[in-house]
Amino acid sequence: MKDDFSIKGEVIAVLEAIEDPTQGKNLLDAHMIEQVDVQSGVVDITVLVELGRTREERFSLEDSIYNKVEEIAGVNEVKVKLTTPKAVAQQKNADPLPEPKQPAAAKPKAAAIPQAEPIQGVGKVIAVASGKGGVGKSTVAVNLALGLRDLGYRVGVLDIDIYGPSLPTLLGLMSRPSVSERQIVPLQTQGLRIMSLGFLMEDDTPVIWRGPIVTGIIRQFLRDVDWSGLDYLIIDMPPGTGDAQLALAQTVPVDGAVIVTTPSKLALIDAARGLEMFRTLNIDVLGIVENMSEFVTPTGEVFKIFGDGGVEEEAKRLDTTVLASIPLDPAVRSGGDEGSPVVASAPDSPAAKSFLALAENVAKQRPIQPGEESADGKKKGLFSFLKS
């Protein structure tokens, strides 16, 4: 049986596919959806409709929403309420005579991409991405977050790899988040606030969703989760270039992207595509992380298993920098499998030190404004308070 959170994601996707004939935009881009609430399969939708629409237009819109949402599996009842925007309603009460309509030529041209709005209470949003899967992107994202935590910052991690969420395994947590005052409360572990679809799905349940539904879920994670009070929100992206990347860019301003790759030629080709995608979306790329850069045997012998020098050359060609080189270290694998990433489980290991250097580079490029400082001069973050 579907839970209410999954149903809400599908409802949002349906609303995004319904076009308002008056404005020529879908209901989300037209900012007509004031509220979507799902309780035990009962869907309540509040729609903002400006003054001046005919009764037939209002009924047609209401029927369109009702009929499409009713088809969603798990929906028991649909309630659609059409209301007037508050500002227009106040103006109507003050003056019973409606304002004359503006000529069509005076209307502003609709933007091609919805305006991204910051997440209230979050300092910087950092996306960790890769051009292809299997290069250790999620491992880098989690250890980057822990490195920032160790620098004294308040950090959250959002896993929007909808088809392959890794956060529950990497952090050893399988609880379900709670809801408070219509907001999802992220889970907390190891000094981080975390959210992932993996916390809402049964084990081994495949996610077989089309792009619009994925987009709706990602927007929920960004808007309906209580991220307030964070210095950094690390976004663990899905690999490649697609709906999730576009949904992120359209929903919130991203302060920088970190591209993860191995030194192999095949991974570097896809990493370059991913980097250019972020630039196309006007998102600054902070640099490249070279993961699995080398393997050092117990006797000190070094093996460049995936190649040598390719990441530096590609970074130079793409006019960016190498933020860190992370060696192949058994402690990284074991820490991830056991729910205790290497920065937490083996902080003195070479890999953990490389992750801390990555965190320092990210914090240097995207610094947080000075706030409350502890006695050692570091910014007091969530982890500092949890340890005290």
GROMACS .gro file of C-alpha atoms in nm:
model
  388
    1MET     CA    1   0.000   0.000   0.000
    2LYS     CA    2   0.132   0.343  -0.092
    3ASP     CA    3   0.208   0.588   0.187
    4ASP     CA    4   0.080   0.946   0.185
    5PHE     CA    5   0.422   1.088   0.099
    6SER     CA    6   0.446   0.884  -0.221
    7ILE     CA    7   0.089   0.976  -0.314
    8LYS     CA    8   0.164   1.344  -0.262
    9GLY     CA    9   0.461   1.320  -0.497
   10GLU     CA   10   0.239   1.174  -0.768
   11VAL     CA   11  -0.026   1.439  -0.708
   12ILE     CA   12   0.230   1.714  -0.755
   13ALA     CA   13   0.348   1.549  -1.076
   14VAL     CA   14  -0.011   1.537  -1.205
   15LEU     CA   15  -0.066   1.904  -1.121
   16GLU     CA   16   0.254   1.989  -1.306
   17ALA     CA   17   0.110   1.822  -1.617
   18ILE     CA   18  -0.216   2.021  -1.611
   19GLU     CA   19  -0.201   2.343  -1.813
   20ASP     CA   20  -0.391   2.654  -1.717
   21PRO     CA   21  -0.539   2.770  -2.050
   22THR     CA   22  -0.555   3.132  -1.936
   23GLN     CA   23  -0.181   3.164  -1.862
   24GLY     CA   24  -0.047   2.893  -2.090
   25LYS     CA   25   0.162   2.742  -1.808
   26ASN     CA   26   0.119   2.437  -1.588
   27LEU     CA   27  -0.042   2.489  -1.248
   28LEU     CA   28   0.288   2.476  -1.058
   29ASP     CA   29   0.474   2.718  -1.282
   30ALA     CA   30   0.171   2.948  -1.272
   31HIS     CA   31   0.194   2.948  -0.889
   32MET     CA   32  -0.172   2.843  -0.865
   33ILE     CA   33  -0.127   2.561  -0.613
   34GLU     CA   34  -0.143   2.696  -0.260
   35GLN     CA   35  -0.156   2.364  -0.076
   36VAL     CA   36  -0.151   1.989  -0.131
   37ASP     CA   37  -0.230   1.778   0.173
   38VAL     CA   38  -0.265   1.399   0.187
   39GLN     CA   39  -0.398   1.218   0.493
   40SER     CA   40  -0.478   0.845   0.477
   41GLY     CA   41  -0.530   0.865   0.102
   42VAL     CA   42  -0.758   1.170   0.119
   43VAL     CA   43  -0.615   1.445  -0.103
   44ASP     CA   44  -0.694   1.812  -0.030
   45ILE     CA   45  -0.587   2.060  -0.298
   46THR     CA   46  -0.624   2.437  -0.269
   47VAL     CA   47  -0.599   2.622  -0.602
   48LEU     CA   48  -0.554   2.998  -0.641
   49VAL     CA   49  -0.770   3.143  -0.918
   50GLU     CA   50  -0.767   3.515  -0.997
   51LEU     CA   51  -1.078   3.724  -1.020
   52GLY     CA   52  -1.248   3.752  -1.356
   53ARG     CA   53  -1.269   3.386  -1.455
   54THR     CA   54  -1.610   3.264  -1.567
   55ARG     CA   55  -1.800   3.000  -1.380
   56GLU     CA   56  -1.748   2.756  -1.667
   57GLU     CA   57  -1.370   2.813  -1.658
   58ARG     CA   58  -1.357   2.748  -1.285
   59PHE     CA   59  -1.567   2.430  -1.313
   60SER     CA   60  -1.355   2.305  -1.603
   61LEU     CA   61  -1.033   2.353  -1.407
   62GLU     CA   62  -1.179   2.188  -1.097
   63ASP     CA   63  -1.301   1.887  -1.297
   64SER     CA   64  -0.968   1.847  -1.474
   65ILE     CA   65  -0.780   1.835  -1.143
   66TYR     CA   66  -1.033   1.605  -0.979
   67ASN     CA   67  -1.044   1.352  -1.264
   68LYS     CA   68  -0.667   1.324  -1.305
   69VAL     CA   69  -0.584   1.302  -0.933
   70GLU     CA   70  -0.861   1.047  -0.875
   71GLU     CA   71  -0.682   0.807  -1.112
   72ILE     CA   72  -0.373   0.786  -0.888
   73ALA     CA   73  -0.343   0.450  -0.714
   74GLY     CA   74  -0.392   0.480  -0.338
   75VAL     CA   75  -0.614   0.790  -0.356
   76ASN     CA   76  -0.939   0.734  -0.167
   77GLU     CA   77  -1.095   1.077  -0.200
   78VAL     CA   78  -1.017   1.406  -0.376
   79LYS     CA   79  -1.118   1.749  -0.248
   80VAL     CA   80  -1.048   2.050  -0.471
   81LYS     CA   81  -1.100   2.403  -0.339
   82LEU     CA   82  -1.072   2.706  -0.567
   83THR     CA   83  -0.996   3.029  -0.386
   84THR     CA   84  -0.887   3.385  -0.468
   85PRO     CA   85  -0.528   3.495  -0.394
   86LYS     CA   86  -0.515   3.677  -0.063
   87ALA     CA   87  -0.380   4.001  -0.201
   88VAL     CA   88  -0.654   4.019  -0.466
   89ALA     CA   89  -0.920   3.925  -0.211
   90GLN     CA   90  -0.810   4.209   0.020
   91GLN     CA   91  -0.821   4.451  -0.269
   92LYS     CA   92  -1.170   4.331  -0.360
   93ASN     CA   93  -1.293   4.387  -0.005
   94ALA     CA   94  -1.151   4.739  -0.001
   95ASP     CA   95  -1.296   4.832  -0.338
   96PRO     CA   96  -1.598   4.643  -0.476
   97LEU     CA   97  -1.520   4.761  -0.828
   98PRO     CA   98  -1.262   4.533  -0.994
   99GLU     CA   99  -0.958   4.690  -1.150
  100PRO     CA  100  -0.975   4.716  -1.529
  101LYS     CA  101  -0.794   4.438  -1.709
  102GLN     CA  102  -0.453   4.521  -1.848
  103PRO     CA  103  -0.413   4.485  -2.222
  104ALA     CA  104  -0.248   4.165  -2.333
  105ALA     CA  105   0.062   4.350  -2.451
  106ALA     CA  106   0.125   4.478  -2.097
  107LYS     CA  107   0.147   4.132  -1.946
  108PRO     CA  108   0.502   4.022  -1.859
  109LYS     CA  109   0.643   3.747  -2.071
  110ALA     CA  110   0.649   3.409  -1.896
  111ALA     CA  111   0.994   3.285  -1.798
  112ALA     CA  112   1.113   2.966  -1.965
  113ILE     CA  113   1.235   2.821  -1.634
  114PRO     CA  114   1.049   2.864  -1.302
  115GLN     CA  115   1.216   3.105  -1.060
  116ALA     CA  116   1.425   2.916  -0.804
  117GLU     CA  117   1.373   3.028  -0.445
  118PRO     CA  118   1.622   2.980  -0.157
  119ILE     CA  119   1.551   2.730   0.119
  120GLN     CA  120   1.470   2.931   0.428
  121GLY     CA  121   1.733   2.894   0.699
  122VAL     CA  122   1.997   2.722   0.480
  123GLY     CA  123   2.330   2.894   0.421
  124LYS     CA  124   2.475   2.716   0.116
  125VAL     CA  125   2.345   2.440  -0.110
  126ILE     CA  126   2.618   2.220  -0.258
  127ALA     CA  127   2.540   1.954  -0.520
  128VAL     CA  128   2.763   1.646  -0.539
  129ALA     CA  129   2.726   1.490  -0.883
  130SER     CA  130   2.882   1.246  -1.126
  131GLY     CA  131   2.852   1.179  -1.495
  132LYS     CA  132   2.811   0.805  -1.443
  133GLY     CA  133   2.731   0.565  -1.164
  134GLY     CA  134   2.980   0.359  -0.966
  135VAL     CA  135   3.242   0.629  -0.912
  136GLY     CA  136   3.171   0.677  -0.539
  137LYS     CA  137   2.959   0.992  -0.557
  138SER     CA  138   2.740   0.909  -0.256
  139THR     CA  139   3.042   0.809  -0.050
  140VAL     CA  140   3.204   1.143  -0.135
  141ALA     CA  141   2.885   1.334  -0.050
  142VAL     CA  142   2.848   1.177   0.294
  143ASN     CA  143   3.215   1.211   0.386
  144LEU     CA  144   3.220   1.571   0.261
  145ALA     CA  145   2.926   1.639   0.494
  146LEU     CA  146   3.107   1.475   0.786
  147GLY     CA  147   3.421   1.675   0.705
  148LEU     CA  148   3.223   1.999   0.717
  149ARG     CA  149   3.070   1.880   1.043
  150ASP     CA  150   3.419   1.829   1.186
  151LEU     CA  151   3.503   2.186   1.086
  152GLY     CA  152   3.219   2.292   1.317
  153TYR     CA  153   2.943   2.359   1.066
  154ARG     CA  154   2.578   2.256   1.084
  155VAL     CA  155   2.524   2.019   0.792
  156GLY     CA  156   2.241   1.830   0.627
  157VAL     CA  157   2.248   1.571   0.348
  158LEU     CA  158   1.962   1.524   0.102
  159ASP     CA  159   1.969   1.213  -0.116
  160ILE     CA  160   1.780   1.282  -0.440
  161ASP     CA  161   1.909   0.972  -0.615
  162ILE     CA  162   1.548   0.853  -0.632
  163TYR     CA  163   1.614   0.530  -0.823
  164GLY     CA  164   1.912   0.422  -0.612
  165PRO     CA  165   1.915   0.589  -0.268
  166SER     CA  166   2.236   0.511  -0.077
  167LEU     CA  167   2.211   0.728   0.233
  168PRO     CA  168   2.035   0.472   0.458
  169THR     CA  169   2.311   0.215   0.402
  170LEU     CA  170   2.603   0.458   0.421
  171LEU     CA  171   2.481   0.602   0.752
  172GLY     CA  172   2.333   0.282   0.896
  173LEU     CA  173   1.985   0.422   0.954
  174MET     CA  174   1.649   0.278   0.847
  175SER     CA  175   1.402   0.479   1.058
  176ARG     CA  176   1.109   0.669   0.910
  177PRO     CA  177   1.101   1.049   0.944
  178SER     CA  178   0.821   1.213   1.139
  179VAL     CA  179   0.595   1.501   1.042
  180SER     CA  180   0.548   1.815   1.250
  181GLU     CA  181   0.332   2.115   1.157
  182ARG     CA  182   0.299   1.998   0.795
  183GLN     CA  183   0.678   1.966   0.757
  184ILE     CA  184   0.883   1.649   0.740
  185VAL     CA  185   1.139   1.633   1.019
  186PRO     CA  186   1.471   1.497   0.882
  187LEU     CA  187   1.642   1.218   1.069
  188GLN     CA  188   1.957   1.293   1.266
  189THR     CA  189   2.264   1.076   1.298
  190GLN     CA  190   2.637   1.135   1.344
  191GLY     CA  191   2.577   1.509   1.374
  192LEU     CA  192   2.399   1.534   1.039
  193ARG     CA  193   2.039   1.597   0.937
  194ILE     CA  194   1.949   1.355   0.660
  195MET     CA  195   1.665   1.273   0.422
  196SER     CA  196   1.629   1.007   0.154
  197LEU     CA  197   1.352   0.827  -0.028
  198GLY     CA  198   1.516   0.514   0.108
  199PHE     CA  199   1.368   0.595   0.450
  200LEU     CA  200   1.017   0.585   0.304
  201MET     CA  201   1.036   0.268   0.091
  202GLU     CA  202   1.031  -0.098   0.185
  203ASP     CA  203   1.357  -0.290   0.142
  204ASP     CA  204   1.423  -0.404  -0.217
  205THR     CA  205   1.117  -0.216  -0.347
  206PRO     CA  206   1.204  -0.083  -0.695
  207VAL     CA  207   1.115   0.274  -0.786
  208ILE     CA  208   0.951   0.275  -1.128
  209TRP     CA  209   0.845   0.637  -1.174
  210ARG     CA  210   0.837   0.868  -1.471
  211GLY     CA  211   1.023   1.200  -1.474
  212PRO     CA  212   0.735   1.423  -1.355
  213ILE     CA  213   0.684   1.211  -1.043
  214VAL     CA  214   1.058   1.220  -0.967
  215THR     CA  215   1.049   1.597  -1.009
  216GLY     CA  216   0.757   1.621  -0.765
  217ILE     CA  217   0.936   1.413  -0.501
  218ILE     CA  218   1.253   1.621  -0.529
  219ARG     CA  219   1.056   1.944  -0.488
  220GLN     CA  220   0.892   1.797  -0.179
  221PHE     CA  221   1.228   1.705  -0.030
  222LEU     CA  222   1.351   2.059  -0.086
  223ARG     CA  223   1.037   2.246   0.023
  224ASP     CA  224   0.851   2.021   0.268
  225VAL     CA  225   1.145   1.908   0.483
  226ASP     CA  226   1.255   2.126   0.775
  227TRP     CA  227   1.612   2.218   0.678
  228SER     CA  228   1.619   2.541   0.882
  229GLY     CA  229   1.932   2.627   1.076
  230LEU     CA  230   2.186   2.461   0.845
  231ASP     CA  231   2.512   2.612   0.727
  232TYR     CA  232   2.548   2.363   0.439
  233LEU     CA  233   2.297   2.135   0.269
  234ILE     CA  234   2.478   1.869   0.065
  235ILE     CA  235   2.271   1.727  -0.222
  236ASP     CA  236   2.360   1.373  -0.328
  237MET     CA  237   2.258   1.380  -0.694
  238PRO     CA  238   2.173   1.083  -0.915
  239PRO     CA  239   2.435   1.007  -1.180
  240GLY     CA  240   2.406   1.151  -1.529
  241THR     CA  241   2.212   1.447  -1.665
  242GLY     CA  242   1.835   1.441  -1.650
  243ASP     CA  243   1.512   1.526  -1.470
  244ALA     CA  244   1.658   1.539  -1.119
  245GLN     CA  245   1.931   1.784  -1.213
  246LEU     CA  246   1.683   2.010  -1.390
  247ALA     CA  247   1.434   1.988  -1.102
  248LEU     CA  248   1.702   2.093  -0.853
  249ALA     CA  249   1.811   2.391  -1.063
  250GLN     CA  250   1.451   2.505  -1.109
  251THR     CA  251   1.357   2.472  -0.743
  252VAL     CA  252   1.642   2.623  -0.538
  253PRO     CA  253   1.953   2.831  -0.612
  254VAL     CA  254   2.255   2.599  -0.597
  255ASP     CA  255   2.570   2.764  -0.464
  256GLY     CA  256   2.812   2.521  -0.623
  257ALA     CA  257   2.857   2.174  -0.772
  258VAL     CA  258   3.125   1.916  -0.701
  259ILE     CA  259   3.191   1.663  -0.980
  260VAL     CA  260   3.308   1.316  -0.875
  261THR     CA  261   3.498   1.089  -1.112
  262THR     CA  262   3.759   0.815  -1.120
  263PRO     CA  263   4.074   0.863  -1.331
  264SER     CA  264   3.948   0.626  -1.602
  265LYS     CA  265   3.891   0.772  -1.947
  266LEU     CA  266   3.531   0.653  -1.966
  267ALA     CA  267   3.440   0.817  -1.633
  268LEU     CA  268   3.614   1.141  -1.733
  269ILE     CA  269   3.414   1.166  -2.057
  270ASP     CA  270   3.089   1.151  -1.862
  271ALA     CA  271   3.223   1.382  -1.591
  272ALA     CA  272   3.288   1.647  -1.855
  273ARG     CA  273   2.928   1.620  -1.975
  274GLY     CA  274   2.802   1.659  -1.620
  275LEU     CA  275   3.021   1.961  -1.560
  276GLU     CA  276   2.901   2.135  -1.875
  277MET     CA  277   2.541   2.061  -1.780
  278PHE     CA  278   2.580   2.256  -1.455
  279ARG     CA  279   2.737   2.546  -1.641
  280THR     CA  280   2.445   2.540  -1.887
  281LEU     CA  281   2.213   2.571  -1.584
  282ASN     CA  282   2.421   2.867  -1.455
  283ILE     CA  283   2.547   2.669  -1.155
  284ASP     CA  284   2.911   2.726  -1.061
  285VAL     CA  285   3.131   2.417  -1.059
  286LEU     CA  286   3.365   2.428  -0.759
  287GLY     CA  287   3.589   2.157  -0.899
  288ILE     CA  288   3.647   1.786  -0.955
  289VAL     CA  289   3.705   1.514  -0.695
  290GLU     CA  290   3.934   1.238  -0.814
  291ASN     CA  291   3.805   0.927  -0.637
  292MET     CA  292   3.996   0.597  -0.625
  293SER     CA  293   4.306   0.785  -0.734
  294GLU     CA  294   4.553   0.519  -0.623
  295PHE     CA  295   4.601   0.212  -0.408
  296VAL     CA  296   4.888   0.187  -0.163
  297THR     CA  297   4.980  -0.162  -0.044
  298PRO     CA  298   5.087  -0.229   0.317
  299THR     CA  299   5.446  -0.235   0.192
  300GLY     CA  300   5.411   0.114   0.043
  301GLU     CA  301   5.385   0.016  -0.323
  302VAL     CA  302   5.157   0.249  -0.522
  303PHE     CA  303   4.923   0.131  -0.795
  304LYS     CA  304   4.735   0.376  -1.020
  305ILE     CA  305   4.462   0.126  -1.101
  306PHE     CA  306   4.240   0.357  -1.309
  307GLY     CA  307   4.514   0.561  -1.472
  308ASP     CA  308   4.739   0.852  -1.382
  309GLY     CA  309   4.723   1.222  -1.463
  310GLY     CA  310   4.398   1.218  -1.656
  311VAL     CA  311   4.194   1.408  -1.396
  312GLU     CA  312   4.445   1.693  -1.375
  313GLU     CA  313   4.456   1.721  -1.753
  314GLU     CA  314   4.077   1.719  -1.782
  315ALA     CA  315   4.040   1.977  -1.506
  316LYS     CA  316   4.279   2.206  -1.688
  317ARG     CA  317   4.097   2.156  -2.017
  318LEU     CA  318   3.763   2.235  -1.852
  319ASP     CA  319   3.903   2.539  -1.670
  320THR     CA  320   3.839   2.404  -1.323
  321THR     CA  321   4.041   2.259  -1.035
  322VAL     CA  322   4.096   1.926  -0.860
  323LEU     CA  323   3.947   1.969  -0.513
  324ALA     CA  324   4.084   1.645  -0.370
  325SER     CA  325   4.224   1.307  -0.463
  326ILE     CA  326   4.078   1.020  -0.260
  327PRO     CA  327   4.282   0.698  -0.252
  328LEU     CA  328   4.136   0.349  -0.269
  329ASP     CA  329   4.121   0.252   0.097
  330PRO     CA  330   3.957  -0.061   0.245
  331ALA     CA  331   3.841   0.157   0.534
  332VAL     CA  332   3.618   0.353   0.295
  333ARG     CA  333   3.443   0.037   0.180
  334SER     CA  334   3.404  -0.115   0.526
  335GLY     CA  335   3.290   0.213   0.680
  336GLY     CA  336   3.022   0.257   0.417
  337ASP     CA  337   2.900  -0.101   0.450
  338GLU     CA  338   2.880  -0.074   0.829
  339GLY     CA  339   2.704   0.263   0.838
  340SER     CA  340   3.003   0.453   0.974
  341PRO     CA  341   3.181   0.643   0.691
  342VAL     CA  342   3.557   0.667   0.699
  343VAL     CA  343   3.570   1.027   0.827
  344ALA     CA  344   3.386   0.906   1.138
  345SER     CA  345   3.527   0.552   1.172
  346ALA     CA  346   3.892   0.606   1.071
  347PRO     CA  347   3.962   0.982   1.092
  348ASP     CA  348   4.340   0.934   1.078
  349SER     CA  349   4.335   0.728   0.758
  350PRO     CA  350   4.468   0.877   0.432
  351ALA     CA  351   4.120   0.873   0.278
  352ALA     CA  352   3.963   1.055   0.575
  353LYS     CA  353   4.232   1.322   0.560
  354SER     CA  354   4.163   1.368   0.188
  355PHE     CA  355   3.791   1.410   0.259
  356LEU     CA  356   3.868   1.669   0.525
  357ALA     CA  357   4.084   1.857   0.271
  358LEU     CA  358   3.786   1.846   0.033
  359ALA     CA  359   3.563   1.994   0.304
  360GLU     CA  360   3.813   2.270   0.369
  361ASN     CA  361   3.827   2.355  -0.003
  362VAL     CA  362   3.449   2.368  -0.033
  363ALA     CA  363   3.418   2.585   0.279
  364LYS     CA  364   3.688   2.816   0.145
  365GLN     CA  365   3.516   2.859  -0.191
  366ARG     CA  366   3.168   2.896  -0.040
  367PRO     CA  367   3.225   3.041   0.308
  368ILE     CA  368   2.948   3.089   0.561
  369GLN     CA  369   2.911   3.438   0.706
  370PRO     CA  370   3.057   3.463   1.057
  371GLY     CA  371   2.813   3.359   1.325
  372GLU     CA  372   2.838   3.237   1.682
  373GLU     CA  373   3.191   3.117   1.754
  374SER     CA  374   3.310   2.865   2.009
  375ALA     CA  375   3.609   2.906   2.234
  376ASP     CA  376   3.843   2.755   1.975
  377GLY     CA  377   3.735   3.008   1.715
  378LYS     CA  378   3.529   2.765   1.508
  379LYS     CA  379   3.169   2.827   1.419
  380LYS     CA  380   2.954   2.637   1.666
  381GLY     CA  381   2.741   2.398   1.467
  382LEU     CA  382   2.495   2.122   1.538
  383PHE     CA  383   2.767   1.863   1.603
  384SER     CA  384   2.931   2.090   1.861
  385PHE     CA  385   2.606   2.110   2.058
  386LEU     CA  386   2.540   1.736   2.029
  387LYS     CA  387   2.881   1.658   2.177
  388SER     CA  388   2.852   1.911   2.462
   0.00000   0.00000   0.00000
